[in-house]
Tab-separated table of C-alpha atoms in Angstrom:
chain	number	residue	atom	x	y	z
E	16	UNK	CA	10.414	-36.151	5.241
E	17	UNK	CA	7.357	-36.124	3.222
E	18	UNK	CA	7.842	-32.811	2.222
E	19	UNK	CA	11.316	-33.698	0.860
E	20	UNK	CA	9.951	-36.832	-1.058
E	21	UNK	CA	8.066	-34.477	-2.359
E	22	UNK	CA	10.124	-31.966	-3.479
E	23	UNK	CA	12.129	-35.062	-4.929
E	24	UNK	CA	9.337	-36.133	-6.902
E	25	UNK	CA	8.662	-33.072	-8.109
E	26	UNK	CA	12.183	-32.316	-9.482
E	27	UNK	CA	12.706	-35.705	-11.130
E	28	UNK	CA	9.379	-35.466	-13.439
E	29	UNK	CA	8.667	-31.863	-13.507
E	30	UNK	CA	6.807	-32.447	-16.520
E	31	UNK	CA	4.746	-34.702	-15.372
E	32	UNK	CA	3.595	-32.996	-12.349
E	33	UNK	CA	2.710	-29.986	-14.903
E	34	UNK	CA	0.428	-32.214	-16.749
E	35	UNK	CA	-1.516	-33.626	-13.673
E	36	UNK	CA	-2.140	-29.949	-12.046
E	37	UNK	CA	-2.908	-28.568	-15.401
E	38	UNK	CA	-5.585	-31.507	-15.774
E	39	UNK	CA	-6.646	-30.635	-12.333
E	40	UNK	CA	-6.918	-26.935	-13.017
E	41	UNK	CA	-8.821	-27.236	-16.370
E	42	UNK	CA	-11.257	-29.947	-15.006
E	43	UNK	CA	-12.181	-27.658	-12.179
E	44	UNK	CA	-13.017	-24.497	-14.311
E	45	UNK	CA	-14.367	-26.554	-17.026
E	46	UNK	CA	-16.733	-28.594	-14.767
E	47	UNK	CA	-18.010	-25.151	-13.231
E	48	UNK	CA	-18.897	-24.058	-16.779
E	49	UNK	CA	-20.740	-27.232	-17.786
E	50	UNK	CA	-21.803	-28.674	-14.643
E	51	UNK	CA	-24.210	-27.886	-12.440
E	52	UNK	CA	-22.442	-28.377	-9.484
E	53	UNK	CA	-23.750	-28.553	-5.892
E	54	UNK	CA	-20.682	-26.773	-4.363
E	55	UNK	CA	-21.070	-23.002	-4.435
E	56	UNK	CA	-23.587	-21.141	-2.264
E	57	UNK	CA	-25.825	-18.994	-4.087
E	58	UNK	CA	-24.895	-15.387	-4.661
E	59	UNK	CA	-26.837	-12.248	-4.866
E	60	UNK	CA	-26.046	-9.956	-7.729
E	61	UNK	CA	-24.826	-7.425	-5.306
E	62	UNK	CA	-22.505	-9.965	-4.437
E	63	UNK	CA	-21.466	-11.005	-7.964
E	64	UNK	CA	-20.009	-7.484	-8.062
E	65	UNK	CA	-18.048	-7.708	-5.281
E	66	UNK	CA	-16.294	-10.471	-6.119
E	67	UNK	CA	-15.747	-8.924	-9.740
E	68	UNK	CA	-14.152	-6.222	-7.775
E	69	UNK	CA	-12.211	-8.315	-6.083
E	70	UNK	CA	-10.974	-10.448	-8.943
E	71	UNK	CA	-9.974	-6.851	-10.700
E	72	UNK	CA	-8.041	-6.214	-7.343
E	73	UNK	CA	-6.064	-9.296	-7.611
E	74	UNK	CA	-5.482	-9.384	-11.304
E	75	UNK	CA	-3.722	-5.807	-10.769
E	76	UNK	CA	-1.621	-7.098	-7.815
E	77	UNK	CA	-0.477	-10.232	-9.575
E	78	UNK	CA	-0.365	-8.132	-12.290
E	79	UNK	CA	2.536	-5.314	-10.072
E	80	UNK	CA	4.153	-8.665	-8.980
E	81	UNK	CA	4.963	-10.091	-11.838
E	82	UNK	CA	6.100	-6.883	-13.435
E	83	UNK	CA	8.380	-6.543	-10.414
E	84	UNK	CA	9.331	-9.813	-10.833
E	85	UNK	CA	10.597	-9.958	-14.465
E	86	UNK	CA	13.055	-6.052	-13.513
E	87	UNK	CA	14.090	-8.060	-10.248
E	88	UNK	CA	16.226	-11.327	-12.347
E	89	UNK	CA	16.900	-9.012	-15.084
E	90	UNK	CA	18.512	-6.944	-11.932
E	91	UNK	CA	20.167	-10.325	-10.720
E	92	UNK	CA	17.995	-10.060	-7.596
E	93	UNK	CA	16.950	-13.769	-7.926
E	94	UNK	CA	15.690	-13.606	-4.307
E	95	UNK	CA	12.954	-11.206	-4.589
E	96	UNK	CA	12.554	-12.304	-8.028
E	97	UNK	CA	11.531	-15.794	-6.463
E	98	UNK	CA	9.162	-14.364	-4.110
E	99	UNK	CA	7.582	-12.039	-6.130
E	100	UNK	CA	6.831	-15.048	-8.506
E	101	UNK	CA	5.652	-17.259	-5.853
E	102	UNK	CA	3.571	-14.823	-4.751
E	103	UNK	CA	2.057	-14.139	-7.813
E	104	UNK	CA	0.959	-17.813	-8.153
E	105	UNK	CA	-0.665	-17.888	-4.676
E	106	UNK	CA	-2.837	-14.554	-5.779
E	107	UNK	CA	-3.840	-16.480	-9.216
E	108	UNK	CA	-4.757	-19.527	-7.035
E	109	UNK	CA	-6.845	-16.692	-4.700
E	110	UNK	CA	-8.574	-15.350	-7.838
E	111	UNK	CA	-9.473	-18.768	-9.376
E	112	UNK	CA	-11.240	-19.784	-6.224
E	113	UNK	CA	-12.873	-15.967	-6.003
E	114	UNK	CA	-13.946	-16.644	-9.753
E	115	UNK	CA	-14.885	-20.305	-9.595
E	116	UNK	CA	-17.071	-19.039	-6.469
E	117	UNK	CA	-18.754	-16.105	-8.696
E	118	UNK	CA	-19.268	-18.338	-11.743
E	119	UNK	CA	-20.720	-21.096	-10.431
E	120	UNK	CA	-22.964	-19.120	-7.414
E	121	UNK	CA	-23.624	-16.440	-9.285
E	122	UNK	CA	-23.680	-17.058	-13.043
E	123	UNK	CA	-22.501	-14.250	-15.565
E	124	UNK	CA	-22.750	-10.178	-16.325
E	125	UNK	CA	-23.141	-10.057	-20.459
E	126	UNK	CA	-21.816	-6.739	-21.845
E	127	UNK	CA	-24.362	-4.128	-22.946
E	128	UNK	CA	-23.060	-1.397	-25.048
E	129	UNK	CA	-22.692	-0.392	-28.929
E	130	UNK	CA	-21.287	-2.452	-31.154
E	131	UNK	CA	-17.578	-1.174	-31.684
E	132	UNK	CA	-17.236	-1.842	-28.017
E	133	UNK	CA	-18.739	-4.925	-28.048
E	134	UNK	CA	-16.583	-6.769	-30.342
E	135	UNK	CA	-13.727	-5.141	-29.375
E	136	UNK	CA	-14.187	-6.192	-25.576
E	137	UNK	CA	-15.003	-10.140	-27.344
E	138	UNK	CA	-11.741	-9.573	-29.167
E	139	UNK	CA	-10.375	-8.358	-25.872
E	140	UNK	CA	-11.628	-10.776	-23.697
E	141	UNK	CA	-11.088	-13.907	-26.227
E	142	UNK	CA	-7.255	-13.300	-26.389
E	143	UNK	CA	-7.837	-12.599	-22.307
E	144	UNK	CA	-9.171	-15.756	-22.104
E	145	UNK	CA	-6.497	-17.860	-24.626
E	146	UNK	CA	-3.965	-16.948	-22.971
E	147	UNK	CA	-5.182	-18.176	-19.682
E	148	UNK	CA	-5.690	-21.114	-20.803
E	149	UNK	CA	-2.304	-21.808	-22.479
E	150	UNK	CA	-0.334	-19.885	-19.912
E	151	UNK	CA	-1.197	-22.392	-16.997
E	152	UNK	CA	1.074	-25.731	-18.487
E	153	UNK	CA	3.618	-22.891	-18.867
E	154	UNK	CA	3.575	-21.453	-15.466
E	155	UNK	CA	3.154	-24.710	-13.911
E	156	UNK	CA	6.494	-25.736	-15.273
E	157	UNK	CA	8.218	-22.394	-14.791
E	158	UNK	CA	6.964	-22.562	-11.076
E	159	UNK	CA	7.870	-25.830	-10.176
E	160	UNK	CA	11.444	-25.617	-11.810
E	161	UNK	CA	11.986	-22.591	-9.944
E	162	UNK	CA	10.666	-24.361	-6.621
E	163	UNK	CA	12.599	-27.518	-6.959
E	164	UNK	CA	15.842	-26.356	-7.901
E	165	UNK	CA	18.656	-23.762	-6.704
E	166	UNK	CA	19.840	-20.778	-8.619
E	167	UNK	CA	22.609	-21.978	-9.952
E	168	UNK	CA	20.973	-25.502	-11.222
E	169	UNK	CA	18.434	-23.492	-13.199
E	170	UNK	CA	20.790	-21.880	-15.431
E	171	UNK	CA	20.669	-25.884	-16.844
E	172	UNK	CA	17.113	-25.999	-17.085
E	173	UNK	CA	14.434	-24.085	-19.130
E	174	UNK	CA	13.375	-22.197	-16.490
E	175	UNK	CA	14.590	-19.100	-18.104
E	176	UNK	CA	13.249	-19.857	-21.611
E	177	UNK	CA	10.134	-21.391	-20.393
E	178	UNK	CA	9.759	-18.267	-17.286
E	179	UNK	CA	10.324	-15.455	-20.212
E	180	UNK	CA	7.085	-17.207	-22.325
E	181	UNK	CA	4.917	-17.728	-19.055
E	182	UNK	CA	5.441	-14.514	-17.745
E	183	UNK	CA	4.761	-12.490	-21.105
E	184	UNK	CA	1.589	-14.502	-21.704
E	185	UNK	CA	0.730	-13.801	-17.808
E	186	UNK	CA	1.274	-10.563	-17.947
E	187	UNK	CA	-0.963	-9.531	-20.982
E	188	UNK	CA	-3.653	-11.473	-19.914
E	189	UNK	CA	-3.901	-10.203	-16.460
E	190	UNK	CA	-3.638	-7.025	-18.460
E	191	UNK	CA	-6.590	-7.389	-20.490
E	192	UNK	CA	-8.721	-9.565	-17.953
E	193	UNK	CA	-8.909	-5.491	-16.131
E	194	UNK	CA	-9.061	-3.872	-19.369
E	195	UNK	CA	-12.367	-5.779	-19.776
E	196	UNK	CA	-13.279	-5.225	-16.327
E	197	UNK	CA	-13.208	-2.052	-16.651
E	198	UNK	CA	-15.213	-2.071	-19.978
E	199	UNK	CA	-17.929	-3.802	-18.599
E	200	UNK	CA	-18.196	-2.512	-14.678
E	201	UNK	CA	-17.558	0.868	-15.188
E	202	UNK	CA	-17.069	2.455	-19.015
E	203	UNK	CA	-20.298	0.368	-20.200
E	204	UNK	CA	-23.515	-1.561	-18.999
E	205	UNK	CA	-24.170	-4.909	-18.134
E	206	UNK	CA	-27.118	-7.357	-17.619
E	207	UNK	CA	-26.804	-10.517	-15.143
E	208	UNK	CA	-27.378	-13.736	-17.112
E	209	UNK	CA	-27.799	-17.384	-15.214
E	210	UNK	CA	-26.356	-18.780	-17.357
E	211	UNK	CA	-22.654	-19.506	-17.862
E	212	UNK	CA	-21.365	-17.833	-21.337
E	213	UNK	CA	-17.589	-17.801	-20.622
E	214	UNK	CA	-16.610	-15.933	-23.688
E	215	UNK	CA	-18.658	-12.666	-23.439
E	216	UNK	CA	-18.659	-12.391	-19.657
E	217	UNK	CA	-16.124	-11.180	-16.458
């Protein structure tokens, strides 16, 4: 029953449910950034890179998801398009507690390499980064249209309009989140920093 009320809720004021969780998601990263808080256990730099390697690992699955996911509706599959999506939202909500736990036990890894590389993996990761940020409202209410309504009702919604933005802006960050990855962990150098420079770290 609560489930259904729920569900109810959700699909009478989808847009306001997208606001709250994207308030909830933002307030989360941004307090790891700028807070010192007492909620991660401290992490060795050997263990830093494992969960980098780990975030990499789900980026590229969520990454194969979604891709399958956008040929599957074009396909008229809507079932495995459905899965594949929620799916791909449970593996972002894996990575952002993998890379909330990194950030805020473990601090940062500040590329080291020649400067051609270095501003193009800024470039890189600031359009990596933008994207994230703007994509989440945009999945949000892409996800919870899909969830709260059947096939046939969201062909009077946005979903499709709204799915087609979120899943492009997805995609290409993913994308470039392991293009940088791979820039900094294994084409280039890096140096461990304590402190938390979001925009020239992974």
């Amino acid at each position: 029953m609560a489930t259904a009320d729920a569900q109810q809720r959700l699909r009478e004021r989808p847009i306001g449910a997208t606001v709250f969780l994207t308030v909830v998601g933002y307030t989360l990263v941004l307090g790891t950034f700028l807070l010192d808080v007492p909620l991660y256990p401290e992490l060795t730099n050997a263990q830093v890179n494992l969960l980098t390697h780990a975030i990499a690992v789900i980026n590229t699955a969520t990454t194969i998801l979604l891709v399958a996911g956008w040929y599957w509706i074009r396909a008229g599959e809507t079932g495995k398009h459905r899965m594949a999506m929620i799916s791909g939202f449970a593996l972002i909500m894996l990575f952002l507690v993998v890379y909330l736990i990194k950030v805020g036990g473990g601090g940062t890894k500040l590329f080291q390499g020649p400067d051609w590389a270095y501003y193009s993996y800024l470039i890189m990761l600031a359009i990596h980064i933008i994207l994230s940020i703007v994509s989440v409202p945009v999945v949000l209410y892409a996800l919870i249209l899909g969830l709260t309504h059947t096939p046939a009702e969201l062909k009077q919604t946005a979903h499709a309009s709204v799915g087609r933005i979120a899943a492009g802006a997805w995609i290409l960050s993913l994308v470039l989140g392991v293009v940088t990855y791979v820039l900094l962990n294994h084409v280039f150098t890096y140096e461990f920093s304590a402190m938390l420079v979001p925009l020239v770290s992974v």
